Amino acid sequence: MREKLEALQAEAIEKVQLADNLQSLQDVRVAYLGKKGPITEVLRGMGKLSPEERPVIGELANKVREAIATALDNKKNLLEEAALNEQLQQEAIDVTLPGRPVKAGGPHLLTSIIEEVEDLFLGMGFEIKEGPEVETDYFNFEALNLPQDHPARDMQDSFYVTDHLLLRTQTSPVQARTMREYDGNKAIKMICPGIVYRRDTDDATHSHQFTQIEGLLVDKNVRMSDLKGVLLEFSRKLFGADREIRLRPSFFPFTEPSVEVDVTCKVCDGKGCNVCKHTGWIEILGAGMVHSNVLRMSGYDPEEYSGFAFGMGVERIAMLKYGVDDIRHFYTNDVRFLSQYHKA
Amino acid sequence: MYVSLNWLKQYVDIDNITPEELAEKITRSGIEVESIERVAPESTNVVVGYVESCEQHPNADKLNLCQINVGTETYQIICGAPNIAQGQKIAAALPGARLPGGVKIKKAKLRGVESHGMVCSLQELGIDEKFVPKDVTDGIFVFPEDTEVGTPVAELLNLDDVILELGLTPNRADAMSMLGVAYEVAAILGKEVKQPEETYQTSDSKAADLVSVKVEDGELNPYYGGFVIEDVTIGASPLWMRNYLMAAGIRPINNVVDITNYVLLVYGQPLHAFDYDKVATKEIVVRSAKQGEKIQTLDDQERTLKGDEIVITNGNEPIALAGVMGGANSEVSDDTKTVLLEAAYFEARAIRRSSKHHNLRSEASARYEKGIDPNRVQRAGAYAARLLAEYAGGKIAQGIVAFDELDREEKQVKIDTASVNNRLGTTISDEEIASILTKLQFGFEKDNSQFTVFVPTRRGDISLFEDMLEEIARIYGYDNIPYTLPEGEASAGKLTTKQYLKRQLKQYLQGAGLMETITYSLTSKARTEMLVSPDVKEETVYPVALKMPMSEEHSHLRLSIIPELVDILSYNVARKQENLGYFEFGRVFLSKEEQISEQPTETARLAGALTGAWMEQPWQQEKKPVDFYVAKGIVEGIFAQLDLEPVFQQAQVDGYHPGRTATVSLNGKVVGVVGQLHPTVQKAFDLKETYVFDLDIAYLMDQYEEVPSFRTIPRHPSVTRDIALVVDEAAYAGDIQRTIQEAGGDLVQQVQIFDVYQGEHMEAGKKSIAYTVLYQDPTRTLTDEEVEASYNNIIENVKAKHDAELRS
Ligand SMILES: [Zn+2]
């Protein structure tokens, strides 16, 4: 019986070596280790053996079984690895062919600038306000210290709809409306981005429709130095940490004192170049201390409250920041223009 | 305002500062210098020459052969100017000379005869033709007889002058005069202002005997002064005066007119010279115009008056449109003998109205309408009289015939050092404030830190504390104000829910492959009538029309964004950009009135437009054109962002494809449209298949629930049932889906379509739609019986409502 078992082991292992695929290997497993296989048969015949022989042969039978099983497992691993390798080889593709494009949309450049400015001021505790684009003469002019016949009305020729309604020429009416809303007794920190309209013929630098962002801070004891501080922080965040600003006197009916604000030219670093007309400075916004007439008209006591306001043209900021050379690009919406600014 | 620095030097010392430095200082302290220009930077070696002889060129009819003596030598120069003549003194550019524009003068032969230079016109010397006196625009300039031969022309014609162009803000009317600019410069540099000499000798005549003055409305015209200057001789004004006028951008005409213009520029006070003899009545009556009254102004225009202008009359008819322009009937001409000189103060608003009505702006109206200095009216008149005596040989009659109710008081403004510092954030001392006021030449009384400032009448813009604050700040220097941050309570800024949603929706659409656009709100009337969403048209709406549009393309506010988006698609497709997807989040303007009287409703819309391939991969032969379901999928995505469920219903909408368009509704209210453009619209815009959507996003955002109620994450298994139905091919899958949802009861969590089939093995006119129904109760496991009951109810309902059969 011992010989028979040893012969079976040798025979089975030889067949394992000969098996060249998983199916024939499985056949060998069934043939030798299956319930009807020869080893089971040997074990079944153990009853005829003497009590001394039984454990010896039993142990041997188990060893043979184990040896065959190990050989089967090893061979299976080998075959599986070979099969996998073959599959991988078949699955190889040309990785240099182009990928399947995923459509990429993106924001309009003006939206990017607006949101950037909004985020800067949100960070400084300002809220964002909106107002109507078809505005009353009162909110667009009178509440902003521009009474009828004021010479400064010339500065902004406007599109009238009726004698007292017009397309707003500035976003400042939103400031006047907000002051009303706040009832003359609360501090205000707001910016108002929005579309405005002026009677200009569209060309490379003029547009009958454009975008403004204005800001207003009203509180007790607001100083002009606060305006400088806030604008410096804003300019550095928007144009770069090494920028400087300077204030030049100007005139806006809404504010007094009024200033125009320049930032150092980033093209030449303030040394002077064509972009800054050799001054080293580029005008970015207008600002000033809120005029007492405006505070009073909106219900704030100028003895108690003071404030500052500022305003900028978004197209101008975008043109400066990204070197856009024609304001009409913003409204033509040529896909080749719009998609230039989506990579960032 | 153009400021000649050579001229400015007459009133303030600017010798020790370069034009560039001066310009920088002026700009930084209050008035923007927009440009710095040399009158004629390049002309050298051009001198005054005497025309000794002038004969016709032997070989050319139109050329003259001249011998020109320049003092040291005589040059033979050929000249083609028609006005050259023997005995003149002219500008001769000698060999080696350089003229503006880079012209170099060399010896040359003209038609066989040598020419050693060139006789120059003013234009050739660099003076802008529009300022050149009319009589010499077509020829050479002739110097006065007493001009010294050999003198460099640059000096005589003020060609070495530097002109600063000031950009004046409306509040700085005071700088519309040389004296005003002198005060500004004096304040910046800490200098004195030199005043012109205004005294004069009078004749024996008395003005009051020659003319009378009557003013009807002392509010509109608080001062009217008449000077009479007899025996004037009309001729050219002195060369220096002509030079300054040209530098200031005013064309010289004759001595009388030039003097009034010159004095206007010095003082900012408009003057007008009448030909006294043409004022036949010898009386001046200032009154409001009568409606329909006519006057021919000096620019040869006949103007019909509206009635609210001020006119100067001779008692019968207008002889000048006050403060704006004189009348032709009293114009000074070559044979004028006696001048009636007007120096008057007209109220700004009246002149502004008048000049606006007649669309007529003059140097005079530009100053009157911004307000002039009441204390300079008579001074300017006196100075002009003096110059008329000096340069037109006139004799000044005694006295000024005047109407005078003019307020010449200085305004008082109180300031104190603490308030100044509190508002500016500075630590300016009392002494510094006093020093700034002194530099500005403002009178003041000081009581420790309290100042009473007497504001000179030339500064009509200053009346309040903050006006003075600005004066102090700009002279103190904005650079000297520190940087601080507001001391108020620190607060965190935050987007409102709607602002947040707007950003979120834009991001979603960008992620979906659409590009954001911003288009004009002003559009044509025709465009307001097309592609308006049905929800907008539910009630009658009108577009808002501009009163005075600049063009037909931009005459009305839009009712829909779609036409603008379609236009953009068309623009890009024409430029070979064919696969496009755009969206815009913008406003439309809806008026309930045909003739608008109140502010229209401005409401936010979210619109999109797509055309061409949605997805394309050439080497895999994949090309998926945009179709209805792409656009609809995006709309569904928008609703999903807002946690809302849209309902789509097939609809007929103007401008849209009748079979491929749906209204979008929420809670039974139509809120927008999605569909294909009608082929005729596509064709009109040169577009292929184009799909658009247009939603009332303002309403949708209103429906968004800020804090959605918590939904239990299901822990119990779900059960699915598939239902395949055969229905009529015209049946709407969405309707059936809603029936399934409703008939299935609360346990139905989701109904999805997983197959739509029509064709082989299918009865003609029928299609099959297969749905998967998902049942779930988050709190328990469902029983077979209840699912079965729901399923049976669904089948019963779809059979009844949609004539559906179960597909075997
Ligand atoms: Zn630069």
Short mmCIF file of N, CA and C and ligand atoms in Angstrom, two decimals, chain A residues 265 267-270 272-276 280, ligand 1:
data_model
loop_
_atom_site.label_atom_id
_atom_site.label_comp_id
_atom_site.label_asym_id
_atom_site.label_seq_id
_atom_site.Cartn_x
_atom_site.Cartn_y
_atom_site.Cartn_z
N CYS A 265 2.84 101.62 -11.03
CA CYS A 265 2.74 100.83 -12.26
C CYS A 265 3.49 99.52 -12.09
N VAL A 267 4.12 97.43 -14.52
CA VAL A 267 4.93 97.13 -15.70
C VAL A 267 6.37 97.59 -15.47
N CYS A 268 6.52 98.80 -14.95
CA CYS A 268 7.86 99.39 -14.82
C CYS A 268 8.26 99.51 -13.36
N ASP A 269 7.42 99.04 -12.44
CA ASP A 269 7.71 99.15 -11.01
C ASP A 269 7.88 100.60 -10.57
N GLY A 270 7.14 101.48 -11.19
CA GLY A 270 7.17 102.88 -10.77
C GLY A 270 8.27 103.71 -11.42
N GLY A 272 8.50 104.37 -14.65
CA GLY A 272 7.98 105.12 -15.81
C GLY A 272 8.09 104.30 -17.08
N CYS A 273 6.96 104.17 -17.77
CA CYS A 273 6.94 103.41 -19.03
C CYS A 273 5.75 103.90 -19.85
N ASN A 274 5.54 103.29 -21.01
CA ASN A 274 4.44 103.73 -21.87
C ASN A 274 3.08 103.51 -21.22
N VAL A 275 2.95 102.40 -20.51
CA VAL A 275 1.66 102.06 -19.91
C VAL A 275 1.22 103.15 -18.92
N CYS A 276 2.16 103.66 -18.15
CA CYS A 276 1.81 104.67 -17.13
C CYS A 276 2.12 106.07 -17.62
N GLY A 280 4.99 106.51 -13.74
CA GLY A 280 5.21 105.50 -12.71
C GLY A 280 3.94 105.16 -11.94
ZN ZN C 1 4.90 102.13 -15.97
#
